[in-house]
Coordinates of C-alpha atoms and ligand atoms in Angstrom, one line a residue:
X22 CA 0.2 -0.3 -0.2
X23 CA 0.9 3.4 -0.5
X24 CA 2.3 5.2 2.3
X25 CA -0.7 7.8 3.2
X26 CA -1.4 11.8 2.3
X27 CA -1.2 12.9 5.9
X28 CA -4.8 12.9 7.0
X29 CA -4.3 12.3 10.4
X30 CA -3.5 16.0 11.1
X31 CA -7.2 16.7 10.9
X32 CA -8.5 13.9 13.1
X33 CA -10.0 14.4 15.9
X34 CA -8.4 12.2 18.9
X35 CA -11.0 10.4 20.3
X36 CA -11.5 11.1 24.1
X37 CA -10.3 14.8 24.0
X38 CA -12.5 17.9 24.1
X39 CA -12.7 19.8 20.7
X40 CA -12.1 23.5 20.8
X41 CA -12.7 25.0 17.6
X42 CA -10.8 28.3 18.7
X43 CA -7.4 26.6 19.0
X44 CA -8.0 25.6 15.1
X45 CA -7.4 28.1 12.6
X46 CA -9.9 28.4 9.8
X47 CA -7.5 30.0 7.5
X48 CA -4.5 27.1 8.1
X49 CA -2.8 25.7 4.5
X50 CA -0.7 23.6 7.0
X51 CA 0.6 20.4 4.8
X52 CA -0.8 22.1 1.9
X53 CA 2.0 21.1 -1.6
X54 CA 2.2 25.0 -1.6
X55 CA 0.2 27.9 -2.1
X56 CA -3.3 28.0 -4.2
X57 CA -1.4 27.4 -7.6
X58 CA 0.9 25.0 -6.9
X59 CA -2.1 22.8 -4.5
X60 CA -4.3 23.1 -7.8
X61 CA -1.8 21.6 -9.2
X62 CA -1.6 18.2 -7.1
X63 CA -5.5 18.1 -7.6
X64 CA -5.6 16.1 -11.5
X65 CA -3.1 13.3 -10.0
X66 CA -5.4 12.9 -6.9
X67 CA -8.5 13.1 -8.5
X68 CA -7.2 10.4 -11.0
X69 CA -5.7 8.1 -7.8
X70 CA -9.8 8.5 -6.4
X71 CA -11.1 7.6 -9.4
X72 CA -9.7 4.7 -9.8
X73 CA -10.2 3.1 -5.9
X74 CA -13.9 3.9 -6.9
X75 CA -13.7 2.0 -9.6
X76 CA -12.3 -0.7 -7.5
X77 CA -14.7 -0.6 -4.7
X78 CA -17.7 -0.5 -6.8
X79 CA -16.2 -4.0 -8.7
X80 CA -15.4 -5.3 -5.6
X81 CA -19.5 -4.9 -3.9
X82 CA -18.5 -5.9 -0.7
X83 CA -18.0 -3.0 1.2
X84 CA -18.6 0.8 1.0
X85 CA -17.7 4.3 1.8
X86 CA -20.0 7.0 3.9
X87 CA -18.6 10.8 4.0
X88 CA -20.4 13.1 6.2
X89 CA -19.9 16.6 5.5
X90 CA -21.4 19.3 7.6
X91 CA -20.5 22.9 8.4
X92 CA -22.0 25.9 9.4
X93 CA -24.0 27.8 6.4
X94 CA -22.1 29.0 3.6
X95 CA -19.1 26.2 4.8
X96 CA -18.8 24.8 1.8
X97 CA -20.9 21.7 1.7
X98 CA -22.0 22.0 -2.1
X99 CA -18.5 22.9 -3.3
X100 CA -17.2 20.2 -1.8
X101 CA -19.4 17.4 -2.9
X102 CA -19.2 18.8 -6.4
X103 CA -15.3 18.6 -6.1
X104 CA -15.3 15.5 -4.5
X105 CA -17.3 13.8 -7.4
X106 CA -15.4 15.1 -10.4
X107 CA -14.1 12.3 -12.7
X108 CA -15.7 9.7 -10.4
X109 CA -18.2 7.3 -12.2
X110 CA -21.4 8.1 -11.1
X111 CA -22.8 4.5 -11.4
X112 CA -21.6 3.6 -7.9
X113 CA -21.9 7.1 -6.1
X114 CA -24.5 8.6 -4.3
X115 CA -25.8 12.0 -2.6
X116 CA -28.0 12.4 -0.1
X117 CA -29.2 15.8 1.1
X118 CA -30.7 16.3 4.3
X119 CA -33.3 19.0 4.7
X120 CA -35.6 19.8 8.1
X121 CA -37.4 16.6 8.2
X122 CA -40.7 15.9 6.6
X123 CA -43.7 15.2 8.9
X124 CA -43.7 11.6 8.4
X125 CA -40.0 11.3 9.4
X126 CA -40.4 13.0 12.9
X127 CA -43.1 10.5 13.5
X128 CA -40.2 8.3 13.4
X129 CA -36.7 7.8 15.4
X130 CA -34.2 10.8 13.8
X131 CA -32.2 8.1 12.4
X132 CA -35.1 6.4 10.3
X133 CA -34.8 8.8 7.3
X134 CA -31.1 7.8 7.3
X135 CA -30.5 4.3 7.6
X136 CA -32.3 4.2 4.1
X137 CA -30.1 6.2 2.4
X138 CA -26.7 4.5 3.8
X139 CA -24.7 3.2 1.3
X140 CA -24.6 0.0 -0.4
X141 CA -22.1 -2.6 -1.1
X142 CA -19.4 -0.6 -3.5
X143 CA -21.1 2.5 -3.3
X144 CA -19.4 6.1 -1.6
X145 CA -22.1 7.9 -0.4
X146 CA -21.6 11.6 1.0
X147 CA -24.3 13.1 3.3
X148 CA -24.5 16.5 3.2
X149 CA -25.6 17.6 5.8
X150 CA -26.8 14.6 8.0
X151 CA -28.1 12.7 11.5
X152 CA -25.8 15.3 13.0
X153 CA -28.2 18.3 12.4
X154 CA -30.2 16.5 15.1
X155 CA -27.9 17.5 17.9
X156 CA -26.8 20.7 16.0
X157 CA -29.8 22.4 14.6
X158 CA -32.2 21.3 17.2
X159 CA -30.2 21.6 19.7
X160 CA -29.6 25.4 19.2
X161 CA -33.0 26.1 18.4
X162 CA -34.6 24.1 21.6
X163 CA -36.5 21.9 19.4
X164 CA -36.0 18.9 21.7
X165 CA -34.7 18.8 25.1
X166 CA -31.4 18.9 26.7
X167 CA -32.0 15.1 27.7
X168 CA -32.8 14.4 23.8
X169 CA -29.4 15.3 22.5
X170 CA -27.5 14.2 25.1
X171 CA -28.8 10.4 24.4
X172 CA -28.4 11.1 20.7
X173 CA -24.6 11.2 21.1
X174 CA -25.0 7.6 22.0
X175 CA -27.3 6.5 19.9
X176 CA -25.3 7.8 16.9
X177 CA -21.9 6.1 18.3
X178 CA -24.0 2.8 17.9
X179 CA -26.0 3.6 14.7
X180 CA -22.2 4.0 13.0
X181 CA -21.2 1.2 14.7
X182 CA -23.4 -0.9 13.3
X183 CA -22.7 0.7 9.8
X184 CA -18.7 -0.1 9.9
X185 CA -19.7 -4.0 11.0
X186 CA -21.5 -4.0 7.9
X187 CA -18.7 -3.2 6.1
X188 CA -18.9 0.7 5.8
X189 CA -16.1 2.9 6.3
X190 CA -17.2 6.1 7.7
X191 CA -15.3 9.2 7.5
X192 CA -16.7 12.6 8.8
X193 CA -15.7 16.1 7.4
X194 CA -16.3 19.6 9.6
X195 CA -15.7 22.6 7.1
X196 CA -13.7 24.9 9.5
X197 CA -14.9 28.5 8.5
X198 CA -14.4 32.1 10.5
X199 CA -17.2 34.0 11.0
X200 CA -15.7 36.7 8.7
X201 CA -15.4 34.2 6.0
X202 CA -18.8 33.3 6.1
X203 CA -19.6 37.2 6.3
X204 CA -18.2 37.5 3.0
X205 CA -19.8 34.3 1.5
X206 CA -23.0 35.4 2.6
X207 CA -23.0 38.6 0.9
X208 CA -21.1 37.4 -2.5
X209 CA -24.5 35.2 -2.3
X210 CA -26.9 38.4 -2.6
X211 CA -24.1 40.1 -5.3
X212 CA -24.2 37.1 -7.4
X213 CA -27.5 36.3 -9.7
X214 CA -25.6 32.6 -10.5
X215 CA -25.6 32.0 -6.7
X216 CA -28.5 34.5 -4.7
X217 CA -30.9 31.1 -5.0
X218 CA -28.9 29.8 -2.3
X219 CA -29.5 32.5 0.2
X220 CA -32.6 32.1 2.7
X221 CA -33.0 34.7 5.1
X222 CA -32.7 32.3 7.7
X223 CA -29.3 32.6 6.5
X224 CA -28.8 35.7 8.8
X225 CA -31.2 34.2 11.8
X226 CA -28.9 31.4 11.6
X227 CA -25.8 33.7 11.7
X228 CA -27.3 35.4 15.3
X229 CA -26.7 31.8 16.5
X230 CA -23.0 31.4 15.7
X231 CA -21.8 30.7 18.8
X232 CA -24.2 28.2 20.5
X233 CA -23.6 26.5 17.0
X234 CA -19.5 26.7 17.5
X235 CA -20.6 24.6 21.0
X236 CA -22.8 22.1 19.8
X237 CA -20.1 21.3 17.2
X238 CA -17.4 21.0 19.8
X239 CA -19.9 18.8 21.6
X240 CA -21.1 16.9 19.1
X241 CA -17.5 16.0 17.7
X242 CA -16.2 15.7 20.8
X243 CA -18.7 12.5 21.6
X244 CA -18.7 11.4 18.5
X245 CA -15.2 11.4 17.5
X246 CA -14.7 7.7 17.9
X247 CA -11.9 4.7 16.0
X248 CA -14.7 3.2 14.1
X249 CA -16.2 6.4 13.2
X250 CA -13.4 9.7 13.0
X251 CA -14.0 13.4 12.6
X252 CA -11.6 15.6 10.4
X253 CA -11.8 19.1 11.2
X254 CA -10.9 20.9 7.6
X255 CA -9.6 24.4 7.8
X256 CA -11.9 25.7 5.0
X257 CA -11.6 29.5 4.6
X258 CA -9.7 28.7 1.2
X259 CA -11.4 26.9 -0.5
X260 CA -8.5 25.0 -2.4
X261 CA -6.9 23.9 0.5
X262 CA -10.6 22.7 1.6
X263 CA -10.7 20.6 -1.5
X264 CA -6.9 18.9 -1.4
X265 CA -7.5 18.4 2.1
X266 CA -10.6 16.2 1.3
X267 CA -9.5 14.5 -0.9
X268 CA -6.5 13.5 0.7
X269 CA -8.6 12.1 3.6
X270 CA -11.0 10.5 1.0
X271 CA -7.8 8.9 -0.5
X272 CA -6.2 7.8 2.1
X273 CA -9.0 6.0 3.7
X274 CA -9.7 4.1 0.5
X275 CA -6.2 3.1 0.1
X276 CA -6.2 2.0 3.8
X277 CA -9.4 -0.2 2.6
X278 CA -7.6 -1.6 -0.6
X279 CA -10.5 -3.2 -2.3
X280 CA -9.9 -5.5 -5.1
X281 CA -11.4 -6.5 -8.4
X282 CA -12.9 -9.8 -8.2
X283 CA -11.0 -12.6 -9.4
X284 CA -12.9 -13.9 -13.0
X285 CA -15.4 -16.2 -12.3
X286 CA -14.9 -18.1 -15.2
Ligands
AMP769 P1 -29.1 23.9 3.0 O1 -28.5 22.5 3.3 O2 -29.1 25.0 3.0 O3 -30.1 23.2 1.8 O4 -30.2 23.9 4.2 C1 -30.7 22.7 5.2 C2 -31.7 22.9 6.2 O5 -32.1 21.9 6.6 C3 -30.7 23.5 7.0 O6 -31.2 24.7 7.7 C4 -30.4 22.8 8.1 O7 -30.5 23.3 9.4 C5 -32.2 22.0 7.7 N1 -31.9 20.7 8.7 C6 -31.7 19.9 8.2 N2 -31.6 18.3 9.1 C7 -32.1 19.0 10.0 C8 -33.2 18.2 10.9 N3 -32.6 16.8 11.2 N4 -33.8 19.0 11.8 C9 -34.1 20.5 11.6 N5 -33.8 20.5 10.6 C10 -32.9 20.6 10.0
MG770 MG1 -28.4 27.0 3.3

Protein backbone atom coordinates (compact mmCIF):
# COMPACT_ATOMS: atom_id res chain seq x y z
CA UNK A 1 0.00 0.00 0.00
CA UNK A 2 1.20 3.52 -0.75
CA UNK A 3 2.27 5.72 2.17
CA UNK A 4 -0.42 8.03 3.56
CA UNK A 5 -1.16 11.54 2.40
CA UNK A 6 -1.05 12.87 5.96
CA UNK A 7 -4.75 13.03 6.72
CA UNK A 8 -4.09 12.31 10.40
CA UNK A 9 -3.21 16.00 10.64
CA UNK A 10 -6.93 16.84 10.54
CA UNK A 11 -8.21 13.90 12.53
CA UNK A 12 -9.83 14.56 15.90
CA UNK A 13 -8.39 12.47 18.68
CA UNK A 14 -11.10 10.39 20.38
CA UNK A 15 -11.74 11.12 24.05
CA UNK A 16 -10.42 14.68 24.06
CA UNK A 17 -12.54 17.80 24.06
CA UNK A 18 -12.33 19.71 20.80
CA UNK A 19 -11.74 23.46 21.07
CA UNK A 20 -12.53 25.02 17.70
CA UNK A 21 -11.05 28.37 18.72
CA UNK A 22 -7.61 26.75 18.70
CA UNK A 23 -8.06 25.51 15.11
CA UNK A 24 -7.20 28.15 12.53
CA UNK A 25 -9.82 28.08 9.72
CA UNK A 26 -7.34 29.88 7.46
CA UNK A 27 -4.57 27.33 7.91
CA UNK A 28 -2.87 25.87 4.83
CA UNK A 29 -0.76 23.49 6.86
CA UNK A 30 0.88 20.70 4.87
CA UNK A 31 -0.31 21.90 1.45
CA UNK A 32 2.04 21.30 -1.49
CA UNK A 33 2.38 25.09 -1.81
CA UNK A 34 0.10 28.06 -2.38
CA UNK A 35 -3.11 28.12 -4.38
CA UNK A 36 -1.53 27.40 -7.78
CA UNK A 37 0.80 24.62 -6.62
CA UNK A 38 -1.97 22.96 -4.63
CA UNK A 39 -4.39 23.08 -7.56
CA UNK A 40 -1.67 21.53 -9.68
CA UNK A 41 -1.58 18.54 -7.32
CA UNK A 42 -5.30 17.84 -7.77
CA UNK A 43 -5.47 16.03 -11.12
CA UNK A 44 -3.31 13.17 -9.85
CA UNK A 45 -5.49 12.92 -6.74
CA UNK A 46 -8.69 12.93 -8.80
CA UNK A 47 -7.29 10.17 -10.94
CA UNK A 48 -6.39 8.03 -7.96
CA UNK A 49 -9.78 8.62 -6.34
CA UNK A 50 -11.54 7.55 -9.53
CA UNK A 51 -9.41 4.42 -9.70
CA UNK A 52 -10.07 3.50 -6.06
CA UNK A 53 -13.80 4.10 -6.54
CA UNK A 54 -13.78 1.82 -9.57
CA UNK A 55 -12.21 -0.93 -7.47
CA UNK A 56 -14.65 -0.41 -4.60
CA UNK A 57 -17.60 -0.63 -6.99
CA UNK A 58 -16.19 -3.71 -8.73
CA UNK A 59 -15.47 -5.44 -5.44
CA UNK A 60 -19.08 -4.71 -4.37
CA UNK A 61 -18.60 -5.79 -0.77
CA UNK A 62 -17.83 -2.68 1.21
CA UNK A 63 -18.76 1.00 1.08
CA UNK A 64 -17.60 4.46 2.06
CA UNK A 65 -19.76 7.03 3.82
CA UNK A 66 -18.60 10.64 3.84
CA UNK A 67 -20.48 12.87 6.26
CA UNK A 68 -20.23 16.59 5.48
CA UNK A 69 -21.09 19.17 8.09
CA UNK A 70 -20.41 22.91 8.19
CA UNK A 71 -21.93 26.22 9.12
CA UNK A 72 -24.03 27.88 6.38
CA UNK A 73 -21.83 28.84 3.43
CA UNK A 74 -19.14 26.55 4.81
CA UNK A 75 -18.58 24.90 1.44
CA UNK A 76 -20.58 21.66 1.60
CA UNK A 77 -22.02 21.97 -1.91
CA UNK A 78 -18.64 22.94 -3.38
CA UNK A 79 -17.04 19.97 -1.65
CA UNK A 80 -19.63 17.56 -3.02
CA UNK A 81 -18.98 18.64 -6.60
CA UNK A 82 -15.25 18.58 -6.00
CA UNK A 83 -15.23 15.11 -4.49
CA UNK A 84 -17.22 13.63 -7.33
CA UNK A 85 -15.22 15.21 -10.12
CA UNK A 86 -14.09 12.39 -12.34
CA UNK A 87 -15.67 9.50 -10.45
CA UNK A 88 -18.22 7.24 -12.04
CA UNK A 89 -21.77 8.40 -11.17
CA UNK A 90 -22.66 4.72 -11.09
CA UNK A 91 -21.64 3.73 -7.61
CA UNK A 92 -21.78 7.18 -6.04
CA UNK A 93 -24.65 8.86 -4.32
CA UNK A 94 -25.38 12.15 -2.56
CA UNK A 95 -28.02 12.48 0.11
CA UNK A 96 -28.94 15.99 1.26
CA UNK A 97 -30.76 16.35 4.55
CA UNK A 98 -33.26 19.16 4.86
CA UNK A 99 -35.77 19.88 7.60
CA UNK A 100 -37.49 16.60 8.42
CA UNK A 101 -40.92 16.02 6.90
CA UNK A 102 -43.91 15.25 9.10
CA UNK A 103 -43.56 11.56 8.32
CA UNK A 104 -39.86 11.62 9.19
CA UNK A 105 -40.68 13.34 12.47
CA UNK A 106 -43.02 10.48 13.33
CA UNK A 107 -40.02 8.14 13.39
CA UNK A 108 -36.77 8.07 15.33
CA UNK A 109 -34.17 10.55 14.06
CA UNK A 110 -32.02 7.87 12.40
CA UNK A 111 -34.85 6.33 10.38
CA UNK A 112 -34.43 8.57 7.34
CA UNK A 113 -30.66 8.33 7.57
CA UNK A 114 -30.41 4.57 7.62
CA UNK A 115 -32.45 4.32 4.41
CA UNK A 116 -29.85 6.21 2.41
CA UNK A 117 -26.74 4.66 3.92
CA UNK A 118 -24.44 3.41 1.16
CA UNK A 119 -24.97 0.01 -0.38
CA UNK A 120 -22.11 -2.39 -0.93
CA UNK A 121 -19.74 -0.88 -3.51
CA UNK A 122 -21.01 2.66 -3.13
CA UNK A 123 -19.51 5.91 -2.00
CA UNK A 124 -22.23 8.00 -0.36
CA UNK A 125 -21.85 11.62 0.66
CA UNK A 126 -24.21 13.06 3.22
CA UNK A 127 -24.68 16.79 2.65
CA UNK A 128 -25.75 17.49 6.24
CA UNK A 129 -26.66 14.40 8.19
CA UNK A 130 -27.94 12.91 11.43
CA UNK A 131 -25.65 15.43 13.13
CA UNK A 132 -28.24 18.13 12.42
CA UNK A 133 -30.29 16.29 15.03
CA UNK A 134 -27.83 17.37 17.74
CA UNK A 135 -26.99 20.78 16.21
CA UNK A 136 -29.87 22.83 14.79
CA UNK A 137 -32.35 21.03 17.04
CA UNK A 138 -30.24 21.85 20.09
CA UNK A 139 -29.52 25.47 19.18
CA UNK A 140 -33.19 26.19 18.48
CA UNK A 141 -34.38 24.14 21.45
CA UNK A 142 -36.58 21.92 19.29
CA UNK A 143 -35.69 19.04 21.63
CA UNK A 144 -34.77 18.81 25.30
CA UNK A 145 -31.24 18.68 26.64
CA UNK A 146 -31.82 15.10 27.80
CA UNK A 147 -32.81 14.17 24.23
CA UNK A 148 -29.79 15.62 22.45
CA UNK A 149 -27.44 14.25 25.09
CA UNK A 150 -28.83 10.75 24.63
CA UNK A 151 -28.44 11.03 20.87
CA UNK A 152 -24.62 11.01 20.96
CA UNK A 153 -24.72 7.43 22.20
CA UNK A 154 -27.36 6.48 19.64
CA UNK A 155 -25.20 7.97 16.89
CA UNK A 156 -22.12 6.08 18.03
CA UNK A 157 -24.05 2.81 18.12
CA UNK A 158 -25.64 3.45 14.72
CA UNK A 159 -22.29 4.23 13.14
CA UNK A 160 -20.81 1.15 14.74
CA UNK A 161 -23.59 -0.92 13.16
CA UNK A 162 -22.75 0.49 9.73
CA UNK A 163 -19.05 -0.17 10.22
CA UNK A 164 -19.75 -3.77 11.22
CA UNK A 165 -21.67 -4.11 7.96
CA UNK A 166 -18.63 -3.12 5.89
CA UNK A 167 -18.95 0.66 5.70
CA UNK A 168 -15.98 2.93 6.32
CA UNK A 169 -17.14 6.24 7.79
CA UNK A 170 -15.34 9.54 7.36
CA UNK A 171 -16.83 12.62 8.98
CA UNK A 172 -15.71 16.03 7.78
CA UNK A 173 -16.31 19.34 9.50
CA UNK A 174 -15.51 22.21 7.16
CA UNK A 175 -14.27 24.87 9.55
CA UNK A 176 -14.70 28.49 8.39
CA UNK A 177 -14.40 31.74 10.34
CA UNK A 178 -17.30 34.04 11.06
CA UNK A 179 -15.71 36.68 8.80
CA UNK A 180 -15.41 34.22 5.94
CA UNK A 181 -19.07 33.28 6.35
CA UNK A 182 -19.98 36.95 6.18
CA UNK A 183 -18.03 37.36 2.95
CA UNK A 184 -19.66 34.35 1.39
CA UNK A 185 -23.20 35.28 2.40
CA UNK A 186 -22.60 38.76 0.97
CA UNK A 187 -21.27 37.26 -2.24
CA UNK A 188 -24.43 35.18 -2.52
CA UNK A 189 -26.52 38.34 -2.54
CA UNK A 190 -24.33 40.05 -5.12
CA UNK A 191 -24.06 37.17 -7.55
CA UNK A 192 -27.21 36.24 -9.53
CA UNK A 193 -25.86 32.71 -9.97
CA UNK A 194 -25.55 32.27 -6.21
CA UNK A 195 -28.50 34.29 -4.93
CA UNK A 196 -30.82 31.28 -5.01
CA UNK A 197 -28.79 29.77 -2.19
CA UNK A 198 -29.41 32.71 0.09
CA UNK A 199 -32.22 32.42 2.59
CA UNK A 200 -33.13 35.19 5.03
CA UNK A 201 -33.03 32.45 7.67
CA UNK A 202 -29.25 32.26 7.12
CA UNK A 203 -28.95 35.67 8.77
CA UNK A 204 -30.97 34.46 11.76
CA UNK A 205 -28.72 31.41 11.99
CA UNK A 206 -25.69 33.68 11.92
CA UNK A 207 -26.90 35.31 15.15
CA UNK A 208 -26.43 31.90 16.76
CA UNK A 209 -22.85 31.48 15.57
CA UNK A 210 -21.37 30.98 19.06
CA UNK A 211 -24.04 28.48 20.11
CA UNK A 212 -23.42 26.50 16.95
CA UNK A 213 -19.69 26.42 17.61
CA UNK A 214 -20.33 24.99 21.09
CA UNK A 215 -22.85 22.49 19.71
CA UNK A 216 -20.30 21.39 17.09
CA UNK A 217 -17.54 21.07 19.69
CA UNK A 218 -19.72 18.86 21.87
CA UNK A 219 -21.07 16.78 18.99
CA UNK A 220 -17.64 16.18 17.48
CA UNK A 221 -16.00 15.48 20.84
CA UNK A 222 -18.67 12.96 21.83
CA UNK A 223 -18.74 11.13 18.50
CA UNK A 224 -15.09 11.18 17.41
CA UNK A 225 -14.45 7.45 17.67
CA UNK A 226 -11.87 5.09 16.25
CA UNK A 227 -14.56 3.43 14.15
CA UNK A 228 -16.01 6.69 12.78
CA UNK A 229 -13.44 9.48 13.00
CA UNK A 230 -14.05 13.20 12.61
CA UNK A 231 -11.71 15.45 10.65
CA UNK A 232 -11.71 19.22 11.15
CA UNK A 233 -10.70 20.84 7.87
CA UNK A 234 -9.57 24.46 7.73
CA UNK A 235 -11.94 25.66 5.01
CA UNK A 236 -11.51 29.41 4.57
CA UNK A 237 -9.44 28.61 1.48
CA UNK A 238 -11.49 26.52 -0.89
CA UNK A 239 -8.41 25.28 -2.72
CA UNK A 240 -6.95 23.98 0.55
CA UNK A 241 -10.24 22.40 1.59
CA UNK A 242 -10.55 20.56 -1.73
CA UNK A 243 -7.03 19.24 -1.52
CA UNK A 244 -7.47 18.16 2.12
CA UNK A 245 -10.74 16.36 1.41
CA UNK A 246 -9.14 14.49 -1.49
CA UNK A 247 -6.23 13.43 0.71
CA UNK A 248 -8.56 12.14 3.43
CA UNK A 249 -10.75 10.15 1.06
CA UNK A 250 -7.78 8.64 -0.72
CA UNK A 251 -6.06 7.70 2.54
CA UNK A 252 -9.21 5.93 3.72
CA UNK A 253 -9.76 4.14 0.42
CA UNK A 254 -6.11 3.09 0.26
CA UNK A 255 -6.59 1.67 3.76
CA UNK A 256 -9.63 -0.29 2.58
CA UNK A 257 -7.63 -1.51 -0.42
CA UNK A 258 -10.60 -2.72 -2.50
CA UNK A 259 -9.84 -5.50 -4.96
CA UNK A 260 -11.21 -6.40 -8.37
CA UNK A 261 -12.95 -9.75 -7.99
CA UNK A 262 -11.37 -12.86 -9.45
CA UNK A 263 -12.96 -13.81 -12.78
CA UNK A 264 -15.58 -16.52 -12.27
CA UNK A 265 -14.89 -18.23 -15.62
P1 LIG B 1 -29.47 23.71 3.05
O1 LIG B 1 -28.49 22.63 3.40
O2 LIG B 1 -28.85 25.06 2.96
O3 LIG B 1 -30.30 23.36 1.87
O4 LIG B 1 -30.49 23.84 4.28
C1 LIG B 1 -31.14 22.75 4.82
C2 LIG B 1 -31.81 23.18 6.12
O5 LIG B 1 -32.41 22.04 6.72
C3 LIG B 1 -30.84 23.77 7.12
O6 LIG B 1 -31.37 24.95 7.66
C4 LIG B 1 -30.77 22.68 8.21
O7 LIG B 1 -30.51 23.20 9.48
C5 LIG B 1 -32.13 22.05 8.10
N1 LIG B 1 -32.11 20.70 8.64
C6 LIG B 1 -31.44 19.63 8.16
N2 LIG B 1 -31.62 18.56 8.96
C7 LIG B 1 -32.43 18.96 9.96
C8 LIG B 1 -32.97 18.32 11.12
N3 LIG B 1 -32.72 17.03 11.37
N4 LIG B 1 -33.75 19.03 11.93
C9 LIG B 1 -34.02 20.34 11.66
N5 LIG B 1 -33.53 21.01 10.60
C10 LIG B 1 -32.75 20.33 9.76
MG1 LIG C 1 -28.29 26.89 2.97
